[in-house]
Coordinates of C-alpha atoms in Angstrom, one line a residue:
X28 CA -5.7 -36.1 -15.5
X29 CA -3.7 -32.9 -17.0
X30 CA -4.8 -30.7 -14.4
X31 CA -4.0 -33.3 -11.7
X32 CA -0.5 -33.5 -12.8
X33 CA -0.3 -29.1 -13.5
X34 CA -1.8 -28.7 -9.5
X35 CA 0.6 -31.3 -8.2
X36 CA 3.8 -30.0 -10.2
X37 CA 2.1 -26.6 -8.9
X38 CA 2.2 -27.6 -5.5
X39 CA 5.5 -29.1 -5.2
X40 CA 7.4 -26.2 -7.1
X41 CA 5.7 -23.9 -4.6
X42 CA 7.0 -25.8 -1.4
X43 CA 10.1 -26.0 -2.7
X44 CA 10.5 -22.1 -3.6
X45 CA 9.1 -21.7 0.4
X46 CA 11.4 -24.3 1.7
X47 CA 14.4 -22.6 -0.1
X48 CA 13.3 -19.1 0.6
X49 CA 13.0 -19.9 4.5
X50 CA 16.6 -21.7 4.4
X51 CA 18.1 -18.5 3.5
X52 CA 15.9 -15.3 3.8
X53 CA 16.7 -14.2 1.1
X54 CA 13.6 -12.0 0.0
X55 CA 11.3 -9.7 2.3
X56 CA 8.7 -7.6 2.4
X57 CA 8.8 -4.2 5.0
X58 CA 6.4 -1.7 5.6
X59 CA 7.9 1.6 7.1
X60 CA 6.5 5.4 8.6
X61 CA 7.8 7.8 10.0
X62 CA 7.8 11.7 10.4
X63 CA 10.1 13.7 7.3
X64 CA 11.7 17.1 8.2
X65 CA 12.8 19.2 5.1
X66 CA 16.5 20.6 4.9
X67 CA 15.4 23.5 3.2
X68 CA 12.6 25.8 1.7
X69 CA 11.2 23.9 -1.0
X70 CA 11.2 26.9 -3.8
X71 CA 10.7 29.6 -0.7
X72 CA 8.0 27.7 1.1
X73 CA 8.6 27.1 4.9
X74 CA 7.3 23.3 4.9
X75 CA 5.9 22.1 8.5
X76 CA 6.9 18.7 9.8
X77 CA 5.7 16.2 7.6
X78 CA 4.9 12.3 7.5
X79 CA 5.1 9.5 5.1
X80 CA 5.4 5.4 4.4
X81 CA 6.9 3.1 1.9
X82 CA 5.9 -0.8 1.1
X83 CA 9.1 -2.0 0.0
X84 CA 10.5 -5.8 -1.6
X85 CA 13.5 -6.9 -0.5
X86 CA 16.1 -9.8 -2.6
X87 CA 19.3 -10.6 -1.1
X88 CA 21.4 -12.3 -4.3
X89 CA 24.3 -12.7 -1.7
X90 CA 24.3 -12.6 2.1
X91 CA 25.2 -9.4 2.6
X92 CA 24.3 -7.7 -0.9
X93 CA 21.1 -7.2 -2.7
X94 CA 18.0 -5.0 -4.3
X95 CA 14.9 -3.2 -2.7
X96 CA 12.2 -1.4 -4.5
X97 CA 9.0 -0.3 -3.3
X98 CA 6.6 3.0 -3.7
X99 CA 6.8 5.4 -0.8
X100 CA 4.1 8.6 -0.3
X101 CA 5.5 11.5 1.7
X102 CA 3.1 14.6 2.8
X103 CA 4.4 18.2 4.2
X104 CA 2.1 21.1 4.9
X105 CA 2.7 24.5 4.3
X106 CA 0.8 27.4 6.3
X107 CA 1.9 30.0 3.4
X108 CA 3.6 29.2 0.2
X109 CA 3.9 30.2 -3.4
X110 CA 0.6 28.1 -4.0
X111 CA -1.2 29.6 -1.5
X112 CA -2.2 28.9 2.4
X113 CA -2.8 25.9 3.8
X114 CA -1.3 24.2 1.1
X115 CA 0.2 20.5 1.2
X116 CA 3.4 19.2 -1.0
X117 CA 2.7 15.5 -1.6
X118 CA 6.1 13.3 -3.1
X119 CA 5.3 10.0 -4.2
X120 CA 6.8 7.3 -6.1
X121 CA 8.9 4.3 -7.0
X122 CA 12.3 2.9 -5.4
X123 CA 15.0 0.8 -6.5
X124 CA 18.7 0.5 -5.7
X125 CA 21.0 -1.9 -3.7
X126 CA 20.9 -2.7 0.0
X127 CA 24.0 -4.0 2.5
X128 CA 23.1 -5.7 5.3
X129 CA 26.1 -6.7 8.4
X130 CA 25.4 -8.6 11.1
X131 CA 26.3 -6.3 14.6
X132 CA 28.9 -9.2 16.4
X133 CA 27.6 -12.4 17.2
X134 CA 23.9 -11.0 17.2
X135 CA 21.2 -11.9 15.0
X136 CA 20.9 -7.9 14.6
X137 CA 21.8 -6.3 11.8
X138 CA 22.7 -3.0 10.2
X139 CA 22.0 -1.8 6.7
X140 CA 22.5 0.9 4.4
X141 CA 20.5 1.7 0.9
X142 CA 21.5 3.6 -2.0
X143 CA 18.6 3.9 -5.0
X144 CA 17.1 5.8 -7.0
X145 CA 13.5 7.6 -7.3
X146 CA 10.9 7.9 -9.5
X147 CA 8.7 10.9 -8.0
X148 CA 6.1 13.5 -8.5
X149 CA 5.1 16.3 -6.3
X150 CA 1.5 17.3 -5.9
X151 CA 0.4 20.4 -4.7
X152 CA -2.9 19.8 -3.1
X153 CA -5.3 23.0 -1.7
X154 CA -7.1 23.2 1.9
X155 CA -10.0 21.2 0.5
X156 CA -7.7 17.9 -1.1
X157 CA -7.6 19.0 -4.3
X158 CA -4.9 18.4 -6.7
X159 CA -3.9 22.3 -8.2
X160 CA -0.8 21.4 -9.8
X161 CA 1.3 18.0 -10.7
X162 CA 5.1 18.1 -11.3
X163 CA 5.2 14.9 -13.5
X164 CA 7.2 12.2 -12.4
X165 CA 10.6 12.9 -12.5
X166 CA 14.4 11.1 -11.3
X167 CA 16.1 11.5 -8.0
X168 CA 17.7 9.7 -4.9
X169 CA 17.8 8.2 -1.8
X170 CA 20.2 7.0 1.2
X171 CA 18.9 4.9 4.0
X172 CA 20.8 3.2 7.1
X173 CA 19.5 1.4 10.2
X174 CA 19.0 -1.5 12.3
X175 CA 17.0 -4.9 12.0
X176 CA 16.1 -6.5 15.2
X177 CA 14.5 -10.0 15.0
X178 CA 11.0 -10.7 16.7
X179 CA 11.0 -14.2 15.7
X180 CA 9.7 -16.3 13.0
X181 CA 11.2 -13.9 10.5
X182 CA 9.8 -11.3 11.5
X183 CA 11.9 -7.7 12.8
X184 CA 11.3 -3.8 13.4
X185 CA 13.7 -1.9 11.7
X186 CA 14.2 1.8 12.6
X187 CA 16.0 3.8 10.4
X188 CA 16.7 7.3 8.4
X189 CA 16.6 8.3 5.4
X190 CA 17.4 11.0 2.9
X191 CA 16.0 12.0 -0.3
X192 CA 16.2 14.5 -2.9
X193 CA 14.1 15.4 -5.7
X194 CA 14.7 17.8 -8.2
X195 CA 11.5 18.9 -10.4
X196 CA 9.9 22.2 -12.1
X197 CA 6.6 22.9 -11.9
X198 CA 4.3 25.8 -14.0
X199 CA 2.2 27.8 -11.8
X200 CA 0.2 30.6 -12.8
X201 CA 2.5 31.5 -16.0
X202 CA 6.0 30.8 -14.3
X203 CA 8.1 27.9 -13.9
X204 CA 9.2 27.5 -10.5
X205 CA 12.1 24.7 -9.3
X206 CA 11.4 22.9 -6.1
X207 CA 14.3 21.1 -4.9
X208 CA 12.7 19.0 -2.3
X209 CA 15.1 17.5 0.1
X210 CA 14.3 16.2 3.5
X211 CA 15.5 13.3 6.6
X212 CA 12.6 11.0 7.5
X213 CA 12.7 9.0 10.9
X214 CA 11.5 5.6 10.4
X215 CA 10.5 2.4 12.0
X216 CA 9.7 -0.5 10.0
X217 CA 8.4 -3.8 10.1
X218 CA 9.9 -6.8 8.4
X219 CA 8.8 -10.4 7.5
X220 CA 11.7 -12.4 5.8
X221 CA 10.7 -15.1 3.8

């Protein structure tokens, strides 16, 4: 008889969650990729076009004001570097800041623009995959702006940019180097509103 009462208490608390969460989208889920292009040499390696995601949670406290976090991966390669050739830089991490969302007129299109901080590492991984040298995870940031254009039921594509910057030191071979790894990545997303 307990658990009848627990699953239908259950039940009912989770429709009513759904039923308010579908009144007001407030939280989402979006998956986003894209190609990344560094603004500079990260510690006097030329990095080649590179290409990364994020899987980022969305919570709108008020209409237009609220907080995202996530983990994002990004990969550039480098033909010649400090670490050697055919070497690839690999940033990944957590996300959190505040998002701002406007709707565009009388449109059910919106813009929005992110402000957060990071939680990265950068990898240094050889021709084979291998992991040669770790950075430890360290604090940075990140700007974002774009567009959300509704599909239906709930769900939109939302291309974007980005910018972030990370800041970390790394000991190869006896010496410390800096990498200041900074770069624009060109995204589209996908978005389901719940």
């Amino acid at each position: 008889m307990k658990t009848r009462i627990f699953l239908t208490a259950a039940v009912i608390a989770v429709l009513s969650i759904s039923s308010f969460a579908q009144k007001n989208n407030r939280f989402g889920i979006e998956l986003n990729g894209g190609a990344s292009f560094a603004t500079q040499k990260l510690s006097e390696a030329e990095l080649n076009t590179g290409f990364g995601f994020e899987g980022i949670l969305q919570y709108h406290f008020l209409p237009q004001l609220g907080v995202y976090g996530g983990w994002g991966w990004n990969r550039f390669g480098a033909d010649d570097s400090f670490a050697g050739q055919d070497v690839c830089f690999e940033e990944t991490g957590y996300i959190l800041g505040l998002q701002f969302r406007q709707a565009l007129g009388n449109s059910n299109t919106t813009a929005f623009l992110r402000a957060g901080s990071l939680y990265n590492h950068i990898e240094i991984e050889n021709a084979d995959g291998d992991i040669v040298k770790d950075s430890g995870h360290g604090f940075g940031w990140q700007v974002a702006g774009g567009v959300e254009i509704p599909l239906g039921s709930n769900w939109s594509v939302a291309p974007g940019v980005k910018f972030n910057s990370l800041n970390r030191d790394i000991d190869l071979e006896g010496s410390t180097r800096e990498l200041k790894h900074n770069y624009i990545s060109a995204r589209v997303g996908i978005v389901k509103r719940f």
